[in-house]
């Protein structure tokens, strides 16, 4: 794609990066076929190619974002299916990330929407506040029935519709909190390694059992696990809201505490059980590339970051202690399959541990979770969830496995089949408790 940035514009490293990305696009449109919003809405401006044009216009003309641009960028899930499909290697993620930051800085949203976004950015990364908000949401759930029902896929859902979506996501009861930062879980048997495990923010409130399963599997295989003290939310949630100052501050704070641990008692890897977080931590090196004080450290941390299945696939797991003939529908989270290109390791681990693993039809399509997307765009998100659940039902599973808490909550909202994390099944197979019973 031909671009017309001025030399002055290209002196800005972000614009230079956008120019490089835009020039790689050859307008072929292959990406439209796998874009969930284009598949659902059929509008070119809700396809990757359409959004690329909108972003190009905005950046090249140095124009403030228009309502039309914001509408179509907001509808993008950042699922990155387009990056998997694109034959020219267009790095859509870095382009849309830049567009979101510009929108956040320059576009004035309606007051209610601004307040909602501020609340999400403030509450979600703070486990204490998030826990409290989930308890309040649980109390307010009966009121959800009184709120207006959605009519059709709205261009921009109203506040009440979004509140209803938020209430629907609150779980029936919250589990007790997991172990605190600073905890260390020694290896059982001869030590083989030492890793940090990301504590996460929403996941540690909604499902601390996931990290407990990871700790069980790791320590059982001779890996010491540390929950690094003073670690924060990875920044993914605010990054996807375009609030990069917040996301970068969190990235820097995490890099500092992880490096201290790596340079102290040593770390072979920083493991992540929420693939949405893993994708962003693996991108810290890019996000902080212009920061003289943090660029090298960020690149080092990104290289240390691994999805739990990526790491478990690299060490030899002991033979399964119990064979199961359960049929597992493996839901490939977008952040894992498109963001990190991890497609085989989770399924291979499950198969090797005695499960019958089935691929879900249309597995490239997002389930509609996408961070805060199912709150901000509930109608599109619900349509994607229903489509995903219908596809999952075709393989008649006993359980559904996924590697991302957002997907797990989203899919569980549309099915009675138990939804568990891949590592919970691996824990069970290697001697831990059976998951999916609560
Ligand atoms: S990230 Fe997903 S929703 Fe956004 S343009 Fe790409 S394929 Fe479409
Ligand atoms: S597939 Fe790639 S090159 Fe083709 S239009 Fe989409 S982004 Fe551009």
Coordinates of C-alpha atoms and ligand atoms in Angstrom, one line a residue:
X1 CA 0.0 0.0 0.0
X2 CA 1.4 3.4 -1.0
X3 CA 1.7 5.8 1.9
X4 CA 2.3 9.6 1.9
X5 CA 3.7 10.4 5.3
X6 CA 5.9 13.5 5.4
X7 CA 9.5 13.3 6.5
X8 CA 8.5 15.2 9.7
X9 CA 5.8 12.6 10.4
X10 CA 8.2 9.8 9.8
X11 CA 10.6 11.2 12.4
X12 CA 8.0 10.0 14.9
X13 CA 8.9 6.3 15.6
X14 CA 5.3 5.3 16.0
X15 CA 4.4 6.8 12.6
X16 CA 7.5 5.2 11.1
X17 CA 6.3 1.8 12.4
X18 CA 2.8 2.4 11.1
X19 CA 4.2 3.3 7.7
X20 CA 6.2 0.1 7.6
X21 CA 3.0 -1.9 8.5
X22 CA 0.8 -0.1 6.0
X23 CA 3.3 -0.6 3.1
X24 CA 3.3 -4.3 3.7
X25 CA -0.5 -4.5 3.0
X26 CA -1.3 -5.3 -0.7
X27 CA -5.1 -4.9 -0.3
X28 CA -5.7 -8.6 -1.2
X29 CA -8.5 -8.9 1.2
X30 CA -7.7 -12.5 2.3
X31 CA -8.0 -11.3 5.9
X32 CA -11.7 -10.4 5.5
X33 CA -12.7 -14.1 5.4
X34 CA -11.4 -14.9 8.9
X35 CA -12.4 -11.6 10.6
X36 CA -15.2 -12.3 13.0
X37 CA -16.8 -8.8 12.7
X38 CA -16.7 -9.0 8.9
X39 CA -18.2 -12.5 8.9
X40 CA -21.0 -11.2 11.2
X41 CA -21.6 -7.7 9.9
X42 CA -20.5 -7.9 6.2
X43 CA -19.3 -4.3 6.2
X44 CA -15.9 -3.7 4.6
X45 CA -15.2 -1.1 7.3
X46 CA -15.6 -3.9 9.9
X47 CA -12.9 -5.9 8.2
X48 CA -9.2 -5.7 8.7
X49 CA -8.6 -4.2 5.3
X50 CA -11.3 -1.6 5.9
X51 CA -9.9 -0.7 9.3
X52 CA -6.4 -0.5 7.9
X53 CA -7.7 2.1 5.4
X54 CA -9.4 4.1 8.2
X55 CA -6.2 4.1 10.3
X56 CA -4.1 5.1 7.4
X57 CA -6.3 8.1 6.6
X58 CA -6.4 9.1 10.3
X59 CA -2.6 8.9 10.7
X60 CA -1.5 10.2 7.3
X61 CA -3.8 13.2 7.3
X62 CA -3.0 13.7 11.0
X63 CA -6.8 14.0 11.6
X64 CA -8.6 13.6 14.9
X65 CA -10.5 10.3 14.9
X66 CA -14.0 10.7 13.6
X67 CA -17.1 9.0 15.1
X68 CA -17.1 6.6 12.1
X69 CA -13.4 5.6 12.6
X70 CA -14.1 5.1 16.4
X71 CA -17.1 2.9 15.7
X72 CA -15.3 0.5 13.4
X73 CA -12.1 0.4 15.5
X74 CA -14.1 -0.2 18.7
X75 CA -15.8 -3.1 17.0
X76 CA -12.5 -4.8 16.3
X77 CA -11.9 -7.6 18.9
X78 CA -8.1 -7.5 18.5
X79 CA -8.4 -11.2 18.0
X80 CA -5.6 -11.1 15.4
X81 CA -7.1 -13.7 13.2
X82 CA -6.3 -11.3 10.4
X83 CA -2.6 -11.6 11.2
X84 CA -2.7 -15.4 10.9
X85 CA -4.4 -15.2 7.6
X86 CA -2.4 -12.3 6.0
X87 CA 0.1 -13.6 3.4
X88 CA 2.1 -10.4 3.5
X89 CA 2.9 -10.4 7.3
X90 CA 1.0 -7.2 8.0
X91 CA 1.4 -6.5 11.8
X92 CA -2.2 -5.4 12.4
X93 CA -1.8 -5.6 16.2
X94 CA 0.7 -2.8 16.4
X95 CA -1.3 -0.7 14.0
X96 CA -4.6 -1.1 15.8
X97 CA -2.9 -0.6 19.2
X98 CA -1.6 2.7 17.9
X99 CA -5.1 3.7 16.6
X100 CA -6.6 2.9 20.0
X101 CA -4.1 5.1 21.8
X102 CA -4.8 8.0 19.4
X103 CA -8.6 7.5 19.9
X104 CA -8.2 7.5 23.7
X105 CA -6.1 10.7 23.6
X106 CA -8.0 12.7 20.9
X107 CA -11.6 11.5 20.7
X108 CA -14.2 12.8 23.2
X109 CA -16.6 9.9 23.9
X110 CA -20.1 10.5 25.5
X111 CA -19.8 11.1 29.2
X112 CA -21.4 7.8 30.2
X113 CA -19.0 5.8 28.0
X114 CA -16.0 7.8 29.4
X115 CA -17.1 7.0 32.9
X116 CA -17.6 3.3 32.1
X117 CA -14.1 3.0 30.5
X118 CA -12.5 4.8 33.4
X119 CA -14.3 2.4 35.8
X120 CA -13.1 -0.7 33.9
X121 CA -9.6 0.6 33.7
X122 CA -9.6 1.4 37.4
X123 CA -11.3 -1.7 38.7
X124 CA -10.3 -4.7 36.6
X125 CA -6.5 -4.5 37.1
X126 CA -6.9 -4.3 40.9
X127 CA -7.9 -7.7 42.4
X128 CA -9.2 -6.2 45.6
X129 CA -11.5 -3.8 43.9
X130 CA -12.5 -6.4 41.3
X131 CA -13.5 -8.8 44.0
X132 CA -15.7 -6.2 45.6
X133 CA -17.3 -5.2 42.3
X134 CA -18.1 -8.9 41.6
X135 CA -19.8 -9.2 45.0
X136 CA -21.8 -6.0 44.3
X137 CA -22.6 -7.2 40.8
X138 CA -23.9 -10.5 42.3
X139 CA -26.2 -8.6 44.6
X140 CA -27.4 -6.4 41.7
X141 CA -28.0 -9.4 39.3
X142 CA -31.8 -9.6 40.0
X143 CA -32.1 -6.1 38.6
X144 CA -30.6 -7.2 35.3
X145 CA -34.0 -8.7 34.3
X146 CA -35.5 -5.3 34.6
X147 CA -33.1 -3.7 32.2
X148 CA -34.1 -3.4 28.5
X149 CA -33.5 -6.4 26.3
X150 CA -31.2 -5.9 23.3
X151 CA -33.1 -5.4 20.0
X152 CA -30.5 -6.0 17.3
X153 CA -26.7 -5.6 16.9
X154 CA -26.5 -1.9 17.8
X155 CA -23.9 0.4 16.4
X156 CA -23.0 1.6 19.9
X157 CA -24.7 -0.2 22.7
X158 CA -26.1 2.1 25.5
X159 CA -24.9 2.2 29.1
X160 CA -27.8 0.1 30.4
X161 CA -27.1 -2.6 27.9
X162 CA -23.4 -2.7 28.9
X163 CA -24.3 -2.8 32.6
X164 CA -26.6 -5.7 31.9
X165 CA -23.7 -7.5 30.1
X166 CA -21.4 -6.8 33.0
X167 CA -23.9 -8.2 35.6
X168 CA -24.3 -11.3 33.5
X169 CA -20.6 -12.0 33.7
X170 CA -20.5 -12.0 37.6
X171 CA -20.2 -15.5 38.9
X172 CA -22.6 -17.1 41.4
X173 CA -20.0 -17.3 44.1
X174 CA -16.4 -16.2 44.4
X175 CA -13.8 -18.7 45.5
X176 CA -11.4 -17.9 48.4
X177 CA -8.3 -16.0 47.3
X178 CA -5.2 -17.9 46.2
X179 CA -1.7 -17.5 47.7
X180 CA -0.3 -14.1 48.1
X181 CA 2.6 -12.5 46.1
X182 CA 5.9 -13.5 47.7
X183 CA 4.9 -17.1 48.1
X184 CA 7.4 -19.8 47.0
X185 CA 6.4 -23.4 46.2
X186 CA 9.5 -25.6 46.4
X187 CA 10.0 -28.4 43.8
X188 CA 9.0 -31.9 44.9
X189 CA 11.8 -34.3 44.2
X190 CA 15.0 -33.4 42.4
X191 CA 14.9 -29.7 41.3
X192 CA 14.8 -29.2 37.6
X193 CA 14.1 -25.5 37.3
X194 CA 12.7 -22.3 38.8
X195 CA 9.9 -20.1 37.3
X196 CA 7.8 -17.2 38.2
X197 CA 4.0 -17.6 37.7
X198 CA 2.0 -14.5 36.7
X199 CA -0.6 -14.0 39.4
X200 CA -3.0 -12.1 37.0
X201 CA -5.8 -9.8 38.2
X202 CA -9.3 -11.0 37.1
X203 CA -8.2 -14.6 37.0
X204 CA -6.9 -14.7 40.6
X205 CA -10.4 -13.5 41.7
X206 CA -12.5 -15.6 39.5
X207 CA -10.5 -18.9 39.3
X208 CA -7.5 -19.1 41.6
X209 CA -7.8 -22.9 41.0
X210 CA -6.1 -22.4 37.6
X211 CA -2.8 -21.1 39.0
X212 CA -3.1 -23.7 41.8
X213 CA -3.3 -26.4 39.1
X214 CA -0.2 -24.9 37.4
X215 CA 1.7 -24.9 40.7
X216 CA 0.7 -28.5 41.3
X217 CA 1.9 -29.7 37.9
X218 CA 5.1 -27.7 38.0
X219 CA 6.2 -28.6 41.5
X220 CA 5.3 -32.2 40.9
X221 CA 7.8 -32.2 38.0
X222 CA 10.6 -30.6 40.0
X223 CA 10.0 -27.0 39.1
X224 CA 10.1 -24.4 41.9
X225 CA 7.4 -21.7 41.5
X226 CA 7.6 -18.2 42.8
X227 CA 4.8 -15.7 42.9
X228 CA 6.8 -12.5 42.7
X229 CA 6.1 -9.9 45.3
X230 CA 4.7 -6.5 44.2
X231 CA 3.8 -7.8 40.7
X232 CA 0.9 -5.9 39.1
X233 CA -1.6 -6.5 36.4
X234 CA 0.4 -7.0 33.2
X235 CA -1.3 -4.0 31.6
X236 CA -3.2 -5.9 28.9
X237 CA -6.6 -4.6 30.0
X238 CA -5.7 -0.9 29.8
X239 CA -3.5 -1.4 26.8
X240 CA -6.5 -2.7 24.8
X241 CA -8.5 0.3 26.1
X242 CA -5.9 2.6 24.5
X243 CA -4.7 3.8 27.9
X244 CA -1.0 3.2 27.2
X245 CA 0.4 5.4 30.0
X246 CA -1.2 3.1 32.5
X247 CA -0.2 -0.1 30.6
X248 CA 3.4 1.0 30.2
X249 CA 3.7 2.0 33.9
X250 CA 2.5 -1.5 34.8
X251 CA 4.9 -3.1 32.3
X252 CA 7.8 -1.1 33.8
X253 CA 6.9 -2.0 37.4
X254 CA 6.6 -5.7 36.5
X255 CA 9.9 -5.7 34.6
X256 CA 11.6 -4.2 37.6
X257 CA 10.3 -6.9 40.1
X258 CA 10.8 -9.8 37.7
X259 CA 14.3 -8.8 36.8
X260 CA 15.2 -8.5 40.5
X261 CA 14.0 -12.1 40.9
X262 CA 15.7 -13.3 37.8
X263 CA 19.0 -11.7 38.9
X264 CA 18.6 -12.9 42.4
X265 CA 17.5 -16.5 42.8
X266 CA 17.2 -17.0 39.1
X267 CA 14.2 -17.6 36.7
X268 CA 14.1 -20.0 33.8
X269 CA 10.8 -18.5 32.6
X270 CA 7.9 -16.3 33.5
X271 CA 4.9 -18.5 33.1
X272 CA 1.4 -17.2 32.2
X273 CA -1.9 -19.1 32.4
X274 CA -3.9 -16.4 30.8
X275 CA -3.0 -16.2 27.2
X276 CA -4.3 -12.6 26.8
X277 CA -1.7 -11.5 29.3
X278 CA 1.0 -13.6 27.7
X279 CA 0.6 -12.0 24.4
X280 CA 1.1 -8.5 25.9
X281 CA 4.0 -9.5 28.1
X282 CA 5.7 -11.0 25.0
X283 CA 5.2 -7.6 23.4
X284 CA 6.8 -5.6 26.2
X285 CA 10.0 -5.5 24.2
X286 CA 8.2 -3.7 21.4
X287 CA 6.1 -1.5 23.6
X288 CA 9.1 -0.2 25.4
X289 CA 11.5 -0.2 22.5
X290 CA 12.0 3.6 22.6
X291 CA 12.5 3.8 26.3
X292 CA 16.2 4.1 26.8
X293 CA 16.0 2.9 30.5
X294 CA 13.8 -0.1 29.8
X295 CA 14.2 -1.3 26.2
X296 CA 16.8 -4.0 26.9
X297 CA 15.1 -5.2 30.1
X298 CA 11.7 -5.3 28.4
X299 CA 13.2 -7.4 25.6
X300 CA 14.7 -9.8 28.2
X301 CA 11.4 -10.2 30.0
X302 CA 9.5 -10.8 26.8
X303 CA 12.0 -13.5 25.9
X304 CA 11.4 -15.1 29.4
X305 CA 7.6 -15.1 29.1
X306 CA 6.0 -18.4 28.2
X307 CA 2.5 -19.8 28.1
X308 CA 2.1 -22.6 30.6
X309 CA 1.5 -25.1 27.8
X310 CA 4.5 -23.9 25.9
X311 CA 6.7 -24.5 28.9
X312 CA 5.1 -27.8 29.9
X313 CA 5.6 -29.0 26.3
X314 CA 9.3 -28.3 26.6
X315 CA 9.8 -30.5 29.7
X316 CA 9.0 -34.2 29.9
X317 CA 5.9 -34.8 31.9
X318 CA 5.6 -38.0 33.9
X319 CA 3.2 -40.6 32.4
X320 CA -0.4 -39.9 33.1
X321 CA -1.5 -41.4 36.4
X322 CA -5.0 -42.0 35.2
X323 CA -6.4 -42.6 31.8
X324 CA -9.6 -40.8 30.8
X325 CA -11.7 -41.3 27.8
X326 CA -13.3 -37.9 28.3
X327 CA -13.9 -36.0 25.1
X328 CA -12.4 -32.6 25.4
X329 CA -13.3 -29.8 23.0
X330 CA -10.2 -27.7 22.8
X331 CA -11.1 -24.0 22.4
X332 CA -8.1 -22.3 21.0
X333 CA -8.0 -18.8 22.5
X334 CA -7.2 -16.1 19.9
X335 CA -4.4 -14.7 22.0
X336 CA -2.8 -18.2 22.0
X337 CA -3.4 -19.3 18.4
X338 CA -3.1 -15.9 16.7
X339 CA -1.3 -13.8 19.2
X340 CA 1.4 -16.3 20.2
X341 CA 1.1 -18.9 17.4
X342 CA 0.7 -21.7 20.0
X343 CA -1.6 -24.2 18.4
X344 CA -0.3 -27.7 18.9
X345 CA 1.3 -27.8 22.4
X346 CA -2.0 -27.6 24.4
X347 CA -3.7 -30.3 22.3
X348 CA -0.6 -32.5 22.3
X349 CA -0.2 -32.3 26.0
X350 CA -3.9 -33.2 26.5
X351 CA -3.7 -36.2 24.1
X352 CA -0.5 -37.5 25.6
X353 CA -2.2 -37.4 29.0
X354 CA -5.0 -39.6 27.9
X355 CA -7.8 -37.2 26.8
X356 CA -9.7 -37.5 23.5
X357 CA -9.1 -34.0 22.1
X358 CA -11.4 -32.6 19.4
X359 CA -10.9 -29.5 17.4
X360 CA -13.8 -27.1 17.3
X361 CA -15.2 -26.2 13.9
X362 CA -14.4 -22.5 12.9
X363 CA -11.8 -22.6 15.6
X364 CA -10.1 -19.5 14.1
X365 CA -13.2 -17.4 15.1
X366 CA -13.2 -15.5 18.4
X367 CA -15.6 -16.4 21.1
X368 CA -16.4 -12.7 21.7
X369 CA -14.6 -12.3 25.1
X370 CA -11.6 -10.2 24.0
X371 CA -10.8 -8.5 27.3
X372 CA -13.5 -5.9 28.0
X373 CA -15.1 -6.4 24.5
X374 CA -18.0 -8.5 25.9
X375 CA -18.9 -5.6 28.1
X376 CA -18.4 -2.8 25.6
X377 CA -19.8 -4.6 22.6
X378 CA -22.2 -7.1 24.2
X379 CA -24.4 -7.7 21.1
X380 CA -21.6 -8.7 18.8
X381 CA -19.9 -10.6 21.6
X382 CA -23.1 -12.6 22.3
X383 CA -23.5 -13.5 18.7
X384 CA -19.9 -14.8 18.6
X385 CA -20.4 -16.7 21.8
X386 CA -23.5 -18.4 20.6
X387 CA -21.8 -19.3 17.3
X388 CA -18.8 -20.7 19.3
X389 CA -21.0 -22.7 21.6
X390 CA -23.0 -24.1 18.7
X391 CA -19.7 -25.2 17.0
X392 CA -18.4 -26.7 20.3
X393 CA -21.6 -28.7 20.7
X394 CA -21.0 -30.3 17.3
X395 CA -18.1 -32.3 18.8
X396 CA -20.2 -33.5 21.7
X397 CA -17.6 -32.9 24.4
X398 CA -17.7 -33.9 28.0
X399 CA -15.6 -30.9 28.9
X400 CA -14.3 -27.8 27.1
X401 CA -10.6 -26.8 27.7
X402 CA -9.2 -23.3 27.1
X403 CA -6.1 -21.4 28.1
X404 CA -7.6 -18.0 28.8
X405 CA -10.0 -17.0 31.7
X406 CA -11.8 -14.5 29.5
X407 CA -12.8 -17.2 27.0
X408 CA -13.7 -19.6 29.8
X409 CA -16.2 -17.1 31.4
X410 CA -17.6 -16.1 28.0
X411 CA -18.2 -19.7 26.8
X412 CA -19.5 -20.8 30.2
X413 CA -22.2 -18.2 29.8
X414 CA -23.7 -20.1 26.9
X415 CA -23.3 -23.8 27.8
X416 CA -23.8 -26.2 30.6
X417 CA -20.8 -28.3 29.6
X418 CA -18.0 -27.7 32.2
X419 CA -15.3 -25.3 30.9
X420 CA -11.9 -25.8 32.4
X421 CA -8.3 -24.6 31.9
X422 CA -6.0 -26.9 30.0
X423 CA -3.6 -27.0 32.9
X424 CA -6.4 -28.2 35.3
X425 CA -6.8 -31.3 33.1
X426 CA -3.0 -31.8 33.1
X427 CA -2.9 -31.5 36.9
X428 CA -5.7 -34.1 37.1
X429 CA -4.0 -36.5 34.7
X430 CA -0.7 -36.3 36.7
X431 CA -2.2 -36.8 40.1
X432 CA -4.2 -33.7 41.0
X433 CA -8.0 -33.2 41.7
X434 CA -10.6 -33.7 39.0
X435 CA -11.6 -30.3 37.6
X436 CA -15.0 -29.1 36.5
X437 CA -16.8 -30.3 39.6
X438 CA -17.6 -26.9 41.1
Ligands
LIG1 S1 -8.2 -8.3 15.0 FE1 -9.9 -9.7 14.7 S2 -11.8 -8.4 14.6 FE2 -10.0 -7.0 14.4 S3 -9.7 -6.7 12.2 FE3 -8.4 -8.5 12.8 S4 -9.7 -10.3 12.5 FE4 -11.1 -8.5 12.5
LIG2 S1 -4.6 -10.1 4.0 FE1 -2.9 -8.8 4.6 S2 -2.1 -7.8 2.8 FE2 -4.2 -8.7 2.3 S3 -5.6 -6.9 2.7 FE3 -5.5 -8.1 4.6 S4 -3.8 -7.1 5.8 FE4 -3.6 -6.4 3.7

